[in-house]
XYZ file of C-alpha atoms in Angstrom:
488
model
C 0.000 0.000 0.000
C 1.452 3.415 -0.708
C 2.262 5.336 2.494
C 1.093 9.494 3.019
C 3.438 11.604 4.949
C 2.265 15.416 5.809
C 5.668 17.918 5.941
C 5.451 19.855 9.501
C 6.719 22.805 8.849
C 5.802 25.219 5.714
C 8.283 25.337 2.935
C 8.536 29.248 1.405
C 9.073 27.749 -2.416
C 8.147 24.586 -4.182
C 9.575 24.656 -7.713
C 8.075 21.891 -10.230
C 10.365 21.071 -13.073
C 14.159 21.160 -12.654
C 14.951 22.599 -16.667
C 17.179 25.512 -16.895
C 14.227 28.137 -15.666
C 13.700 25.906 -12.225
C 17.331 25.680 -11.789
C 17.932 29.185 -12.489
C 14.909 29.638 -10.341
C 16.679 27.735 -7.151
C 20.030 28.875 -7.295
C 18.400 32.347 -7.022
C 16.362 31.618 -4.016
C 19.376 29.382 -2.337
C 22.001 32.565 -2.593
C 19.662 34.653 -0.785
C 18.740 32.055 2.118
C 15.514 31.496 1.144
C 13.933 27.859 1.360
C 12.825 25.760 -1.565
C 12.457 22.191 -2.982
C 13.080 21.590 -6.380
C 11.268 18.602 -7.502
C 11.682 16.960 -11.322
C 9.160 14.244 -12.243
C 11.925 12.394 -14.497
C 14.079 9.620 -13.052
C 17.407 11.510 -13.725
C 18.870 14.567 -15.804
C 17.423 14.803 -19.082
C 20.099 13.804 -22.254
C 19.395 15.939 -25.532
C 21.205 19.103 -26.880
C 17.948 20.556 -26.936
C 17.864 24.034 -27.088
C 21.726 24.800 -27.494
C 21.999 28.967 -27.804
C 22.914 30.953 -24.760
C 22.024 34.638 -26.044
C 24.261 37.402 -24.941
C 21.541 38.724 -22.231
C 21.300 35.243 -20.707
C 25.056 34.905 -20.374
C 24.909 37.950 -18.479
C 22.565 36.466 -16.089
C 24.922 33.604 -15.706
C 27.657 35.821 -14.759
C 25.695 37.135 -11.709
C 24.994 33.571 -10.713
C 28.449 32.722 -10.804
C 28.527 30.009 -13.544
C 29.604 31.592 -16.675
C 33.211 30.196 -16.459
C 32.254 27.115 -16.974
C 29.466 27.581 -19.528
C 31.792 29.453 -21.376
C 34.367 26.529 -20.794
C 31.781 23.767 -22.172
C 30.327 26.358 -25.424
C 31.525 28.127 -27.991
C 30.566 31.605 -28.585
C 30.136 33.203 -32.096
C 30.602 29.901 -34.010
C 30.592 30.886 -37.441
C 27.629 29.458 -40.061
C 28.317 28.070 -43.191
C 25.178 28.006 -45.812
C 25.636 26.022 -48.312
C 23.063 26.514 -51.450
C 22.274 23.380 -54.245
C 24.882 24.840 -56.657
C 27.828 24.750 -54.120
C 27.694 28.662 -53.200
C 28.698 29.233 -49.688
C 27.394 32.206 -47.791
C 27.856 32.502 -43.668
C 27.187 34.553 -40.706
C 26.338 35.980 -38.613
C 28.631 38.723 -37.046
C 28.367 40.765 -34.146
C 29.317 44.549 -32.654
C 31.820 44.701 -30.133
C 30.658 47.143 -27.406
C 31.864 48.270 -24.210
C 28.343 47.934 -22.423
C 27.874 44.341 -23.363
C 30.843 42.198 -22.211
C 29.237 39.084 -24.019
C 28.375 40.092 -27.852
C 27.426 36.846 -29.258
C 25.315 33.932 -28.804
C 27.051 30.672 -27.171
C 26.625 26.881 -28.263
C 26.298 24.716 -25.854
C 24.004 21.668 -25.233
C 21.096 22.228 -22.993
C 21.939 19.644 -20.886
C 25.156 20.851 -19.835
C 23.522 24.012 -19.041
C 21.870 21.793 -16.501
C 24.567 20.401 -15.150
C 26.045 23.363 -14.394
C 23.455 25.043 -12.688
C 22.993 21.578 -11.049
C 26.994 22.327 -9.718
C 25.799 25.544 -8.837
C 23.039 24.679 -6.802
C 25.024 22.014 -5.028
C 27.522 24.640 -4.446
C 24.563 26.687 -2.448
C 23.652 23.931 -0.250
C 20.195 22.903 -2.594
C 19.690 19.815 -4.565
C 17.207 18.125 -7.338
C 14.775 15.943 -5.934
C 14.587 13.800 -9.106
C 11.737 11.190 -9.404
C 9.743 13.117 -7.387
C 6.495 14.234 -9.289
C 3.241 16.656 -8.569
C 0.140 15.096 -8.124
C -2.485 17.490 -6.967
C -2.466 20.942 -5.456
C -4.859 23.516 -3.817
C -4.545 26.473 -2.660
C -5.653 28.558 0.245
C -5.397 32.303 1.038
C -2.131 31.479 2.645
C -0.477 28.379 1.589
C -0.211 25.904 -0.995
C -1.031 22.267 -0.410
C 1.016 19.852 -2.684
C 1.261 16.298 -3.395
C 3.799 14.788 -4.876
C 4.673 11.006 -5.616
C 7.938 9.319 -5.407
C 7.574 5.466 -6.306
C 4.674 4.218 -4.644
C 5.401 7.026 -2.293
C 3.211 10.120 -1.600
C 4.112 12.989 0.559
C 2.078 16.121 1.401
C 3.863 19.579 1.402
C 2.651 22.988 2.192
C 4.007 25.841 0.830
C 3.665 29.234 0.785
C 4.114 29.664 -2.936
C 4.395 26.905 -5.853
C 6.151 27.923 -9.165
C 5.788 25.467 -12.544
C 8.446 25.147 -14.601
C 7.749 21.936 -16.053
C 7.383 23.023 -19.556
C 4.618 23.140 -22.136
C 2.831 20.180 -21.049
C 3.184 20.431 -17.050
C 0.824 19.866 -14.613
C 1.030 23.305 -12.939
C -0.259 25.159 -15.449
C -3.066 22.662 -16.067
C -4.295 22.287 -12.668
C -3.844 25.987 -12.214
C -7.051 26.100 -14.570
C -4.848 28.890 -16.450
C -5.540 28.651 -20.797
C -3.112 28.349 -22.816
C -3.881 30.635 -25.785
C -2.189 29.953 -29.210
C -2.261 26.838 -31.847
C -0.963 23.781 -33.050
C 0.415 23.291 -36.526
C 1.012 19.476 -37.078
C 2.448 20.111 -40.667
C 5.184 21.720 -39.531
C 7.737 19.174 -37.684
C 11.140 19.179 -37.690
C 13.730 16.340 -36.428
C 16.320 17.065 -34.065
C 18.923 14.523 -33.122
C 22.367 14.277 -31.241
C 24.766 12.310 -33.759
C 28.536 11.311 -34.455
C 29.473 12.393 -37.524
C 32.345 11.345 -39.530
C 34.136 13.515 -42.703
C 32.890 17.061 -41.527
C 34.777 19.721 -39.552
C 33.780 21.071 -36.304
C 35.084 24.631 -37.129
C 31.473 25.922 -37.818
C 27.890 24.945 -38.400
C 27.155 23.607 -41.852
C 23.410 24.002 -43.351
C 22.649 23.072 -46.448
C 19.304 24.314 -48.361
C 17.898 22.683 -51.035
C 14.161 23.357 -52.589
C 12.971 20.428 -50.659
C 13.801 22.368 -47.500
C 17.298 22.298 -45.554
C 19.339 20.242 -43.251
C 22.253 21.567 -40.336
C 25.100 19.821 -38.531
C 26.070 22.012 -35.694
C 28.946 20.593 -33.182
C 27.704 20.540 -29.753
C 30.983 21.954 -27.939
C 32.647 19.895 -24.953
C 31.186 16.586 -26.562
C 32.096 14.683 -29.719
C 28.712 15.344 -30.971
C 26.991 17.403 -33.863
C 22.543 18.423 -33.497
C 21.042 17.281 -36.391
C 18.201 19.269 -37.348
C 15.611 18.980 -40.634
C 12.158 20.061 -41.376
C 9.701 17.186 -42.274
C 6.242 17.633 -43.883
C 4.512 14.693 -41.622
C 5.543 11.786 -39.981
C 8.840 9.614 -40.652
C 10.892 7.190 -38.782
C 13.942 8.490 -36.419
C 15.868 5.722 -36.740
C 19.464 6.594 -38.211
C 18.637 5.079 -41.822
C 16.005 8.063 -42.479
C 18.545 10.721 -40.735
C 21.354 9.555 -43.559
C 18.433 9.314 -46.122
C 17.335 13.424 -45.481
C 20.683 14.303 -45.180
C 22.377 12.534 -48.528
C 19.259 13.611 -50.235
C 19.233 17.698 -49.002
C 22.830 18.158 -48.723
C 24.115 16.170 -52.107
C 27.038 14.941 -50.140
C 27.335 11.353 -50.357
C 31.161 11.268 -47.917
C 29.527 12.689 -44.418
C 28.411 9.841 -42.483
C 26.224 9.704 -39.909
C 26.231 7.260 -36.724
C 25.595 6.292 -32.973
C 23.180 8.732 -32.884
C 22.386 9.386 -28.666
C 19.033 11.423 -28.610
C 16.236 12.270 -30.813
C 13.171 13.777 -31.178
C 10.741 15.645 -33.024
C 9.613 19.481 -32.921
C 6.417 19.946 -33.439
C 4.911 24.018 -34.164
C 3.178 24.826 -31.256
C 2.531 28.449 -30.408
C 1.330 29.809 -27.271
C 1.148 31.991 -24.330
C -0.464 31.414 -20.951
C -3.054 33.957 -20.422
C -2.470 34.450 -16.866
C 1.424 34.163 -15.290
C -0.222 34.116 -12.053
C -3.213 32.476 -9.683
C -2.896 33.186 -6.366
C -0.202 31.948 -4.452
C 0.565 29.881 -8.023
C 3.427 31.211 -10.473
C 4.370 30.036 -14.348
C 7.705 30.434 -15.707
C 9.566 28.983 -18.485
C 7.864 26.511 -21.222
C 5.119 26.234 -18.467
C 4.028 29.843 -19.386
C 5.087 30.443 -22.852
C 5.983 27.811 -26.062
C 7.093 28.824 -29.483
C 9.396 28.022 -32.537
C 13.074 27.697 -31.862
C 13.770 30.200 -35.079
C 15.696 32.843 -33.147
C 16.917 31.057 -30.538
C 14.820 32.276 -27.477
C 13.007 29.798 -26.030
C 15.121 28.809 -23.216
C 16.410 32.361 -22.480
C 13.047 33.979 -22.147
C 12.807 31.093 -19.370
C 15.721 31.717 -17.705
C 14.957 35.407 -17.299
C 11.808 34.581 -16.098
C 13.530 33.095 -13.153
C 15.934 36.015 -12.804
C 12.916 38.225 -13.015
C 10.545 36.271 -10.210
C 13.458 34.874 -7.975
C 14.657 37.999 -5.993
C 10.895 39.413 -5.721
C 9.823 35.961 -4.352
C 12.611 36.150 -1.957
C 11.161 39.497 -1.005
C 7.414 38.635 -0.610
C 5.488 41.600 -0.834
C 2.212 41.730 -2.759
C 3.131 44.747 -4.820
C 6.355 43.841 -6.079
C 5.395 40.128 -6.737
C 1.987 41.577 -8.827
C 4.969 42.765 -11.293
C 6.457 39.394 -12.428
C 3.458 39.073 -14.792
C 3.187 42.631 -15.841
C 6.904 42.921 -16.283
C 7.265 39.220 -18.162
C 4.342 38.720 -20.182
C 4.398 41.152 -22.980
C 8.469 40.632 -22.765
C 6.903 36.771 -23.694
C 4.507 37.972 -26.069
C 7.220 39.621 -28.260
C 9.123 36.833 -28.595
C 6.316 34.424 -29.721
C 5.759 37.479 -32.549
C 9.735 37.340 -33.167
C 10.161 33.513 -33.442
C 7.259 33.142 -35.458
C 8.188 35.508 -37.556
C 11.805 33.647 -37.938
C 9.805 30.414 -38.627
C 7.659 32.233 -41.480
C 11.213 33.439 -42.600
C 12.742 29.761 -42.199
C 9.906 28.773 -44.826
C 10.743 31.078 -47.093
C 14.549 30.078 -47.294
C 14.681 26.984 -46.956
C 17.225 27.600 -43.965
C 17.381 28.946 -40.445
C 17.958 32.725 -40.374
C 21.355 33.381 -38.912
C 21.054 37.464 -38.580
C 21.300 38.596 -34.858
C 20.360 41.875 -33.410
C 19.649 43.431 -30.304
C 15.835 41.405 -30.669
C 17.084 38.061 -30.960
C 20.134 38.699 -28.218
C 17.605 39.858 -25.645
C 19.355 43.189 -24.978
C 16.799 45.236 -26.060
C 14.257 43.602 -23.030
C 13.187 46.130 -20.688
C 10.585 47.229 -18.602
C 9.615 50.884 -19.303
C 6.705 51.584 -18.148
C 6.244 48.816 -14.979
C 5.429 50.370 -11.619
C 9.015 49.644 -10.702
C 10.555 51.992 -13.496
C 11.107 55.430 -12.455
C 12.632 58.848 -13.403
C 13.111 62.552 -14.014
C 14.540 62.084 -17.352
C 12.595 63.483 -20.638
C 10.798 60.796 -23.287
C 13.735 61.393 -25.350
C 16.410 59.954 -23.556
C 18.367 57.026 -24.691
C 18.719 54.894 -21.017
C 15.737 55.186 -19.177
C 14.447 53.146 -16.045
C 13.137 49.938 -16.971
C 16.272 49.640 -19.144
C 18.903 46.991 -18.813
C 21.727 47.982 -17.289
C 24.616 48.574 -19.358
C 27.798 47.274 -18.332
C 31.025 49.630 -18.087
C 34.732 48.108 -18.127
C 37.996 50.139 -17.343
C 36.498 51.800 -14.048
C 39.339 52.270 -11.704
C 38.886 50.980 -7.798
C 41.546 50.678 -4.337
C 42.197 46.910 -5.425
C 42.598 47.650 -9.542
C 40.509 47.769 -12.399
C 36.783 46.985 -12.624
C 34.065 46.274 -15.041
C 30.549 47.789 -13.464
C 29.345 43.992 -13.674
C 32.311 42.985 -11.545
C 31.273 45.142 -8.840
C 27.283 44.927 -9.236
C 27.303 40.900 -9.458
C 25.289 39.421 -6.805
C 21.706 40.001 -6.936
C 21.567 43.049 -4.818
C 20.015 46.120 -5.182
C 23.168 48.730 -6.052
C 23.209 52.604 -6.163
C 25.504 54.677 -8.198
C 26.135 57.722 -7.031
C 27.694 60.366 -9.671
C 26.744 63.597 -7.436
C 28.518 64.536 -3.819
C 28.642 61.799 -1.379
C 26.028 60.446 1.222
C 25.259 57.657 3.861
C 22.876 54.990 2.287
C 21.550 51.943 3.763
C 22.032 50.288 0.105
C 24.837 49.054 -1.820
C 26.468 52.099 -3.118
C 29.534 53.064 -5.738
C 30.591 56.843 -5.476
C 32.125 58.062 -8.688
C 34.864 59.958 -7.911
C 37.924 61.108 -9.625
C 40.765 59.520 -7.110
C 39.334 56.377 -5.721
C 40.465 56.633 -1.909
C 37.363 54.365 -0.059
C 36.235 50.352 -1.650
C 33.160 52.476 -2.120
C 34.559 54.898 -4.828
C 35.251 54.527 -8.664
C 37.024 56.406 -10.388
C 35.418 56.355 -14.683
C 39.256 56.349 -16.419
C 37.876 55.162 -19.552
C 34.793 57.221 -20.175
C 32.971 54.077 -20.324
C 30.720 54.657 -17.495
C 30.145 57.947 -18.545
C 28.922 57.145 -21.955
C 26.660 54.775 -21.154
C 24.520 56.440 -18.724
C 24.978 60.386 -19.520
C 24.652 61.098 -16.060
C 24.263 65.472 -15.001
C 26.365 66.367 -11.698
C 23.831 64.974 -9.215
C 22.522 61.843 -10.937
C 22.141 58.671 -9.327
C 20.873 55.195 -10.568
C 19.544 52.836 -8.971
C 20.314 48.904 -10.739
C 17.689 46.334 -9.367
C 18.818 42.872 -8.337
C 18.127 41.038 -12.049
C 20.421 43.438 -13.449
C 17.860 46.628 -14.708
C 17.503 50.447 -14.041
C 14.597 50.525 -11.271
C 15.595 54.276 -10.814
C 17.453 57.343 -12.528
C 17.117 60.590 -10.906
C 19.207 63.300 -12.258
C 18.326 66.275 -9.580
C 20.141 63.533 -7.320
C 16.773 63.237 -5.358
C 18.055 60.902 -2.608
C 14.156 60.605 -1.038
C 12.808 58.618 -4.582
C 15.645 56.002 -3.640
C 14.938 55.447 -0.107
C 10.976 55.810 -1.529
C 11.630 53.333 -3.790
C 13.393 51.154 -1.551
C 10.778 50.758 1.438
C-alpha cells in the first residue's frame, strides 16, 4: 500500500520542473537564504542538446549567478555558419558589434543539458539539490499556503508551501491544474527532427546548413562533446531511426562522404505556439515553457525562461504583494514579443529553406526592458536614450583601491546597487561613489569614459540597478528621497 506523509513545517518555495528556468529559479532563491524544494518528475537529468543557444543577455545572467566560467568553458561563442546553397555557393554569418556595455556580444553553443549540469553544480555549491523522481500530483490552494502532493515510487508525501512555481514546460501539470488557458495553436504540418549524432568527414570549425528546394538540413557541433545536433524540417511523420537521418541528409545536402552514426538522442519538434493567459493564480506562479511555447527560429526559447527566473526569484525572496503583482506585468508582454519574433523567424525559415542566422539586439535579448512597470522610475525626458526599466549597461575600465573593474564585476550578486555620480552620502544600500581619485572600496574612479557614456549622467545623478540586473531608478536632480521611496 502506498504510504502518506504530511511535511510539519511550511516550505517558502516549491519549484516543479528542474529545466534551466527551475534551476535558475533555485540557485536564485538558495544565494539569498531562502527555502525551496526543487522537484523533477523524471528519473534523472534529461540527455538531448535541446535548445543549445545561450544569447548574450542570458550569459549575463549567468555571470551574476556565478557560472559563466564554466558555460563558457563547455560552449563556444560566435561559431561561425556556413550556408551552403544546391549549386555549391557558400554564404555565412552571422557577425556581431563589439561594445563596451555588453561584455558578451554573441550567442554561445552549448548543449542544454550541460547548461543543466552546471546550474545543477551551482546549486550544489549553495547547499540545494534536485529531488529527481519526485512528481506533482495534486495541489490547492488557500489564502495562505499551498497544499502539494507529490509522488515518489509508490510514495506520496504532502507539502505545504507558501508559494508553488511550474516550470515543467509546455505540457506540465502546474499550469493545467492551475485552470490557467493556454492561448495559441498547433500546426502538425510543420515538424522538424532534431537529433544528437557522431558524424564522420565534416569539420567542427562551424555549423554547416545546407538548403535545397525540398527544404534544408544543419550539422552544428555541440561543444565539450564529440557530438553534432542534427536538425531537418519534415512535412509529416517519418521514422527516427538513423537510416532516415542519412536518407534526409544525402538527399538535401548532395554529399554522399559525411556519415552519420551512434546517434544518442532524438526527437521531433512539433509548431506549437502559445502563451499562458495568466502568469499568475494566487499563491501559483508560471515560468519557463510552463508559461510560454514557441518556434526555436531565433533562438529564445530557453532564455526567455531563464529570465523569467531572474525576473521572479529575488521578488519571491522578497514577498510583498506589490512587487510580486509585477512578475506578470513585467514578463508577459516581454513573452509575447518573442512568440511574434520567433514566429516571424519560422515564417522566414519557410521562405529560405534555412534557419535565419542574422542577430540583433531582438534576438540577443538586450533590447528587453521594462519601461513603463510600476518599478521603473525617473526625471529624465521621453527622449532619452537609457531610461528606467532599461537593462543595465555594463562599463569596463572603471578604476577601484584593489585595480581595475568592469561595473558587472562590482554589481554581481543580486543586490540592489546605487551609483552615485553627485557629492557623497550615507545609504543603507549598496552604493559606488564616482569619484575622480578612488580613496574608499566604495569609490570609482570612470578612467575610460565608459561609465560615462553609457549612462549620460548630469552632476547629481544617481541610478539605482535592481537585483536582475535593470535600471529601477534614474534621478538626475540627485533626489536621494525617490531612492529610499523606492526602496521601502
Amino acid at each position: 500500500m502506498p504510504s502518506t506523509n504530511l511535511s510539519t513545517p511550511d516550505l517558502p518555495v516549491l519549484i516543479v520542473g528542474a529545466g534551466p528556468t527551475g534551476l535558475t529559479l533555485a540557485c536564485e532563491l538558495a544565494r539569498r537564504g531562502v527555502g525551496f524544494r526543487l522537484v523533477e518528475a523524471a528519473p534523472g537529468p534529461r540527455p538531448g542538446s535541446r535548445g543549445k543557444g545561450l544569447q548574450p543577455r542570458s550569459l549575463e545572467v549567468f555571470d551574476d549567478l556565478g557560472v559563466i566560467d564554466r558555460i563558457l568553458a563547455n560552449g563556444r561563442s560566435a561559431m561561425p555558419i556556413l550556408l551552403i546553397d544546391p549549386d555549391g555557393r557558400t554564404s555565412g554569418g552571422p557577425t556581431y558589434e563589439e561594445r563596451p556595455d555588453v561584455p558578451y556580444p554573441a550567442s554561445v553553443i552549448t548543449p542544454q543539458w550541460r547548461v543543466e549540469e552546471t546550474l545543477g553544480l551551482r546549486l550544489a555549491e549553495l547547499g540545494g539539490t534536485v529531488e529527481f523522481g519526485a512528481a506533482l500530483e495534486s495541489f490547492d490552494q488557500s489564502a495562505d499556503a499551498v497544499t502539494a502532493v507529490l509522488r515518489t515510487g509508490d510514495q506520496t508525501e504532502t507539502v505545504r508551501a507558501q508559494w508553488l512555481v511550474g516550470c515543467d514546460g509546455g505540457r506540465g501539470v502546474v499550469r493545467k491544474q492551475a485552470g490557467i488557458a493556454f492561448e495559441g495553436e498547433t500546426d502538425e504540418r510543420i515538424r522538424m527532427i532534431v537529433a544528437d549524432v557522431a558524424v564522420d568527414g565534416l569539420d567542427r570549425g562551424a555549423w554547416h546548413m545546407w538548403r535545397c528546394q525540398e527544404g534544408f538540413v544543419s550539422l552544428c557541433p555541440l561543444p565539450s562533446t564529440g557530438l553534432f545536433q542534427y536538425q531537418a524540417p519534415i512535412g509529416g511523420e517519418t521514422g527516427l531511426d538513423l537510416a532516415t537521418l542519412q536518407t534526409i541528409f544525402d538527399r538535401r545536402s548532395g554529399r554522399t562522404d559525411i556519415r552519420l552514426h551512434d546517434p544518442e538522442w532524438t526527437s521531433v519538434w512539433r509548431s506549437n505556439t502559445r502563451l499562458a493567459e495568466r502568469y499568475r493564480v494566487g499563491r501559483v506562479f508560471l515560468a519557463g515553457d510552463a508559461a510560454h511555447v514557441h518556434s526555436p527560429a531565433g533562438g529564445q526559447g530557453v532564455n526567455t525562461g531563464i529570465q523569467d527566473a531572474h525576473n521572479l526569484g529575488w521578488k519571491l525572496a522578497a514577498g510583498t504583494p506589490e512587487l510580486l503583482d509585477t512578475y506578470e506585468s513585467e514578463r508577459r508582454p516581454i513573452a509575447a514579443g518573442v512568440l511574434r519574433l520567433s514566429a516571424a523567424r519560422l515564417a522566414e525559415a519557410a521562405e529560405q529553406k534555412s534557419i535565419p542566422i542574422r542577430s540583433d539586439r531582438d534576438t540577443t535579448q538586450l533590447s528587453v526592458n521594462y519601461r513603463g512597470s510600476v518599478l521603473s522610475r525617473d526625471d529624465r525626458g521621453e527622449s532619452a536614450q537609457l531610461r528606467a526599466g532599461d537593462r543595465a549597461p555594463d562599463a569596463p575600465g572603471l578604476t577601484t583601491t584593489t585595480g581595475e573593474r568592469r561595473l558587472f564585476d562590482l554589481t554581481r550578486g543580486g543586490q540592489f546597487t546605487l551609483v552615485n555620480f553627485g557629492p557623497r552620502f550615507d545609504s543603507s544600500v549598496r552604493t559606488f561613489h564616482v569619484v575622480a581619485e578612488p580613496a574608499a572600496d566604495d569609490e570609482i574612479a570612470d578612467s575610460s569614459g565608459h561609465l560615462a557614456r553609457a549612462y549620460s549622467p548630469a552632476d547629481r545623478t544617481l541610478v539605482l540597478l535592481r537585483p536582475d540586473g535593470y535600471i529601477g531608478l534614474i534621478s538626475d536632480a540627485g533626489d536621494l528621497s525617490a531612492v529610499r521611496e523606492y526602496l521601502l
